[in-house]
Amino acid sequence: MKITDNQEIINTCNGKLGESLYSILSNHGIDPGGFCGARGYCGKCKLLVIEGKDLLTEYTSTEKTHLTEEEISHNIRLACQARIKQEGELIIKILSEPWIKAIIYGIKPSVSFDPAIKMLEVTIPKPTITKYFTPSEVINTLLTEKFNCNNVYYSHYETLYKLTRILTNPRRSLCIIYKYHTATNVCEILDVDEQCKAIYGLAIDIGTTKVAYKIIDLLDGSTLYADYFENPQIVWGADIITRLSVAIEKGTHVLSSVLINKLNEILEKISKRIDNSKIYEIVVVGNSAMIYLFLGLDVKNLAIAPYEILWREPLYITAAEVGLKTNKGSSIFIPPLVGGFIGPDSLVGAYIAWLFESPNSQWLFIDIGTNTEIFLYKDKKILATSAAAGPAFEGMHISCGVRSMPGAIEKIKIDPETHKPIIKTVLNKPPVGITGTGIVDLVSELLKIGVLSKDGKILPTSRRVKHYGKERCFIIAYKEEFGNTNEIYFSQKDVREIQKAIGAIKTAIKILLKRAEIPFTDISTIYLAGSFGSTLDISSAKNIGLIPPLSDDRIKYLGNSALSGAELLLLNKDLRGEVEKFRGMISYLELSALPEFNKEFINNLNFTW
Amino acid sequence: MKITDNQEIINTCNGKLGESLYSILSNHGIDPGGFCGARGYCGKCKLLVIEGKDLLTEYTSTEKTHLTEEEISHNIRLACQARIKQEGELIIKILSEPWIKAIIYGIKPSVSFDPAIKMLEVTIPKPTITKYFTPSEVINTLLTEKFNCNNVYYSHYETLYKLTRILTNPRRSLCIIYKYHTATNVCEILDVDEQCKAIYGLAIDIGTTKVAYKIIDLLDGSTLYADYFENPQIVWGADIITRLSVAIEKGTHVLSSVLINKLNEILEKISKRIDNSKIYEIVVVGNSAMIYLFLGLDVKNLAIAPYEILWREPLYITAAEVGLKTNKGSSIFIPPLVGGFIGPDSLVGAYIAWLFESPNSQWLFIDIGTNTEIFLYKDKKILATSAAAGPAFEGMHISCGVRSMPGAIEKIKIDPETHKPIIKTVLNKPPVGITGTGIVDLVSELLKIGVLSKDGKILPTSRRVKHYGKERCFIIAYKEEFGNTNEIYFSQKDVREIQKAIGAIKTAIKILLKRAEIPFTDISTIYLAGSFGSTLDISSAKNIGLIPPLSDDRIKYLGNSALSGAELLLLNKDLRGEVEKFRGMISYLELSALPEFNKEFINNLNFTW
């Protein structure tokens, strides 16, 4: 049995009869995609069988659930379901795209598995008429002895009703689902059931554009399901400022309810495979504005200078009160807010960097986006700031800019002789526009071939440079050149936008380094987080002066560190207190309040570090 | 100005122009009734003006709210509203009946006023762009410094929304309503408001027949309102056993919802004067079955031997979850259950006795009812039991027995010569039947005149003794004798019922005394609680052997000690822990499990101690 993966890099591997394609590919170091560890829950490990479809077992019922009829008719399979039934040669193409993974997946250090939520089977002895311990006393004693709880309480009284009902059963054994609160040493009984079944946790990263989530099995820490969706609040504005002003005008509940409804819709949709009433804890991260808009808080003070946040402590909220259809006893944990512009998302992301590093090293964490959060660590102190890079890296305010979507140009090289671009688009579709990472590549390439000067002027040194009105443009794709319907170009105005974005980030990094008195060469590692940061070409980024020119081995991609940070907090209860301590090390620097800011910014508009 | 109160005892008193009748009567030691300290909230200090109505001020709007048109046309006034406007002579009749007060009022020791709920005005400094404490940090720091809280949290997240909204107001001052948890040293923020207004507590005693309640002003500890209503669950059975079997058959929610609805109806009705959204804490007491039926728990295990209770700890429940329309952050506190037959009602009642006594004395607490709870204290240990007296004292299973209602005979004397009864009925209406206290008087009088033997035989020694079939009866009221429409009598069968009731209580007291090795003469005080206990004639009770023959000064009425115990827990937060310690001293004795019980019971059927 030989499988050839028809990707840009050709992999060939051998499998055994009866083995799943998922297993064969994984064993050969090829990632078939998917987020559920081949359980058949997520339906994401899709591959196209180009040749040899009859060598595989029939479509399973799981495949029929996840695949459309059209996909089935086009020989698309799930790698975890299709197994080898006959020797032969198979040519497949893995369909999962790395950019989807970049939205959801993050690199995370391994932590010991010790979630806050646990379950315990208890048998209550039958009472006698003269003397007995009440069922509640039996449970409390057990929890106190086993887990050293100072205090035991019930999160809601329906549990008492369930207990009275279950205890009429002559077996008198039951499952206690409880939560251990590290800070107070208290055990909270969330639920009881006749049998111990499952306990799940939900991690959610609310991005301005995309909401990514993971469902974690709290019995073993594995991921059962992961996916993302467009933040439905986008109808009230693509950027935070618009959304906040809509919230002020129409009331925040308008924005919070669409998001809660969407989350409930998803929980409902997957409830056949993952019982949402078994979700006992939710960790939610996002920037501070997204947290406010999720909770439906009044955003007036957050929206105007000095951008006051109401709280900075870790926060627990009843999920039912927010309207999430998870277990009645479930609660939402929101890690600390750092400030109006630094939310729990980058805090938990930077905490991951802290877990990777030794306390003596000096490191930089950068989550590039419309607001770029930057953390600089030195000597148990952290300087943090937010740079207003603007939405250029999200493809906005750029003539032919687009977000990551099928056909978006995400990588680009330019032939130094012909100046003809070599492009990579999402899903290899004909190009429709260029993404932020594509633009970084493009600027780097244009600098290399001398079409762009270090101070950001498009020079008439290429046949592909044209004038649109008074403005010079570089033509990335002539009409129909790559199967595209419209011409795709990059204008002088676009260069200015990118200069401002890069300038804002670079200025912020430089000011932090200066304040901390660290030459950039003393930085042990730069951690790049977020889907943009994680798809960025490092050498391009260094070449255009976006990040300090450290050697490649000192620059690490973290992926969606916000979501993996939220996941870590589900996996180990003690990390919540650790994240709170980590926040205690942070001093927030408001760049706009610094006298040197404007001068520094103007000095940093060049495409050099 | 002279006022003559046309009661059995004639009071005459003088008042000044402009003074309220309430003030004049109170100053002369006459209780005009009412529960709100003459605030005009309760509408209970009704009096009938027999002569001199024109000497009084006009009806106030408060009177028009509380009195029906018919009452106004019959010259009924509220003592707190009617004032003297002209010199002259006034003849009035106080309409409030002491038996109404006995349902609600209890004697209680004074305790220091330190409720769990408090409010605090806070002004949040305006933030600056460079550095500020978040409003939540300002509040937490203040609560921590002032009250030494280990931890501060919000009971529900709507408070966060309110905070963000109030803080958009330039004044930035607000009122924090919080609760201090003594056991955990934690401050729970229940609510915030723009201004500090009012905080109320609600004490509820759920009796099988009557539900009594009080609204307490948590700023000064005064009673704002108090009243009672028939337990609406009575439609599902007058006694506990029937009600439990209906709950098993139809589901407990059927019974819990009628009670919750009734409570909400009352809160709604009084909301014009007492804003129910300012009720932040509710203390609920009742026997264990009533607590189960209030909460809607499954009662199967409670209803059958060994009458298992689910918990014995003090319990906090969210009021909103139970469905009570009080403040969203309000919670219900239920003091400990002692056992299936001893609930928080008699526990807090006995705790009042404990507060009155020194730890070295030995005392007895008796709450007489269908189930009679008895507590015997000696040497920091308490023996407690419940005697199944049956409903005879509530007028049930007695030929002409009735509950306390207009026309019910509640006191009786018998002329030793003519054997003609001298009766006192509720509201002095023509007699309709006889109450439990009337029966105790009657038995005592019949023993005195020799119509009843010590072993309970009605003897044919009076003209008023007749035969109904084979059965001897004593005629209390011939048809029309006292304006009554039907004959009222007391039969041999009725005597047997009373013998069983008395026997059960007496046996229980004697067994406790024997186990504790106390001769009854060593008892310092007997505390009589409950509306029956508090209207009982002590010499009659001693004469029929219901209680040990101690001198009158060693027998004290406590009134509704369950409700006043609940009130104490609202007034002083530390008493909750004290009541829990008090419960820890109790050993419950299940009488039916004792081998000596039946023999003792048979020996105690005589009308002697």
PDB file of N, CA and C in Angstrom, chain A residues 398-401 434 442 468 471 473-477 487-491 494:
ATOM      1  N   ILE A 398      -6.210  48.965   2.084  1.00  0.00           N
ATOM      2  CA  ILE A 398      -5.220  48.607   1.067  1.00  0.00           C
ATOM      3  C   ILE A 398      -6.033  48.355  -0.210  1.00  0.00           C
ATOM      4  N   SER A 399      -5.610  48.983  -1.322  1.00  0.00           N
ATOM      5  CA  SER A 399      -6.424  48.949  -2.552  1.00  0.00           C
ATOM      6  C   SER A 399      -6.963  47.551  -2.868  1.00  0.00           C
ATOM      7  N   CYS A 400      -6.087  46.564  -2.904  1.00  0.00           N
ATOM      8  CA  CYS A 400      -6.530  45.213  -3.246  1.00  0.00           C
ATOM      9  C   CYS A 400      -6.379  44.258  -2.065  1.00  0.00           C
ATOM     10  N   GLY A 401      -6.482  44.816  -0.877  1.00  0.00           N
ATOM     11  CA  GLY A 401      -6.317  43.991   0.326  1.00  0.00           C
ATOM     12  C   GLY A 401      -7.554  43.160   0.605  1.00  0.00           C
ATOM     13  N   ILE A 434      -4.913  40.464  -1.819  1.00  0.00           N
ATOM     14  CA  ILE A 434      -3.698  40.113  -1.085  1.00  0.00           C
ATOM     15  C   ILE A 434      -3.928  40.287   0.413  1.00  0.00           C
ATOM     16  N   LEU A 442       5.397  40.974  -0.177  1.00  0.00           N
ATOM     17  CA  LEU A 442       5.472  41.846  -1.347  1.00  0.00           C
ATOM     18  C   LEU A 442       6.425  43.022  -1.106  1.00  0.00           C
ATOM     19  N   TYR A 468      -1.629  55.099 -11.817  1.00  0.00           N
ATOM     20  CA  TYR A 468      -3.090  55.230 -11.796  1.00  0.00           C
ATOM     21  C   TYR A 468      -3.337  56.648 -11.367  1.00  0.00           C
ATOM     22  N   GLU A 471      -0.767  58.436  -9.171  1.00  0.00           N
ATOM     23  CA  GLU A 471      -0.181  57.504  -8.226  1.00  0.00           C
ATOM     24  C   GLU A 471       0.510  56.341  -8.926  1.00  0.00           C
ATOM     25  N   CYS A 473       1.839  52.528  -9.085  1.00  0.00           N
ATOM     26  CA  CYS A 473       1.382  51.243  -8.543  1.00  0.00           C
ATOM     27  C   CYS A 473       2.255  50.139  -9.092  1.00  0.00           C
ATOM     28  N   PHE A 474       2.405  49.065  -8.273  1.00  0.00           N
ATOM     29  CA  PHE A 474       3.048  47.855  -8.770  1.00  0.00           C
ATOM     30  C   PHE A 474       1.944  46.848  -9.065  1.00  0.00           C
ATOM     31  N   ILE A 475       1.946  46.309 -10.276  1.00  0.00           N
ATOM     32  CA  ILE A 475       0.897  45.365 -10.664  1.00  0.00           C
ATOM     33  C   ILE A 475       1.296  43.964 -10.175  1.00  0.00           C
ATOM     34  N   ILE A 476       0.543  43.446  -9.263  1.00  0.00           N
ATOM     35  CA  ILE A 476       0.824  42.101  -8.742  1.00  0.00           C
ATOM     36  C   ILE A 476       0.319  41.065  -9.740  1.00  0.00           C
ATOM     37  N   ALA A 477      -0.874  41.289 -10.230  1.00  0.00           N
ATOM     38  CA  ALA A 477      -1.468  40.340 -11.191  1.00  0.00           C
ATOM     39  C   ALA A 477      -2.251  41.133 -12.223  1.00  0.00           C
ATOM     40  N   GLU A 487      -7.593  43.127 -12.116  1.00  0.00           N
ATOM     41  CA  GLU A 487      -6.179  43.430 -11.891  1.00  0.00           C
ATOM     42  C   GLU A 487      -5.945  43.596 -10.385  1.00  0.00           C
ATOM     43  N   ILE A 488      -4.821  43.097  -9.917  1.00  0.00           N
ATOM     44  CA  ILE A 488      -4.480  43.241  -8.494  1.00  0.00           C
ATOM     45  C   ILE A 488      -3.181  44.031  -8.417  1.00  0.00           C
ATOM     46  N   TYR A 489      -3.202  45.134  -7.669  1.00  0.00           N
ATOM     47  CA  TYR A 489      -2.035  46.018  -7.640  1.00  0.00           C
ATOM     48  C   TYR A 489      -1.774  46.524  -6.235  1.00  0.00           C
ATOM     49  N   PHE A 490      -0.647  47.219  -6.098  1.00  0.00           N
ATOM     50  CA  PHE A 490      -0.210  47.735  -4.804  1.00  0.00           C
ATOM     51  C   PHE A 490       0.222  49.179  -5.052  1.00  0.00           C
ATOM     52  N   SER A 491      -0.455  50.131  -4.421  1.00  0.00           N
ATOM     53  CA  SER A 491      -0.253  51.538  -4.781  1.00  0.00           C
ATOM     54  C   SER A 491       0.669  52.259  -3.798  1.00  0.00           C
ATOM     55  N   ASP A 494      -0.984  52.639  -0.651  1.00  0.00           N
ATOM     56  CA  ASP A 494      -0.921  51.394   0.129  1.00  0.00           C
ATOM     57  C   ASP A 494       0.398  51.307   0.882  1.00  0.00           C
TER      58      ASP A 494
END
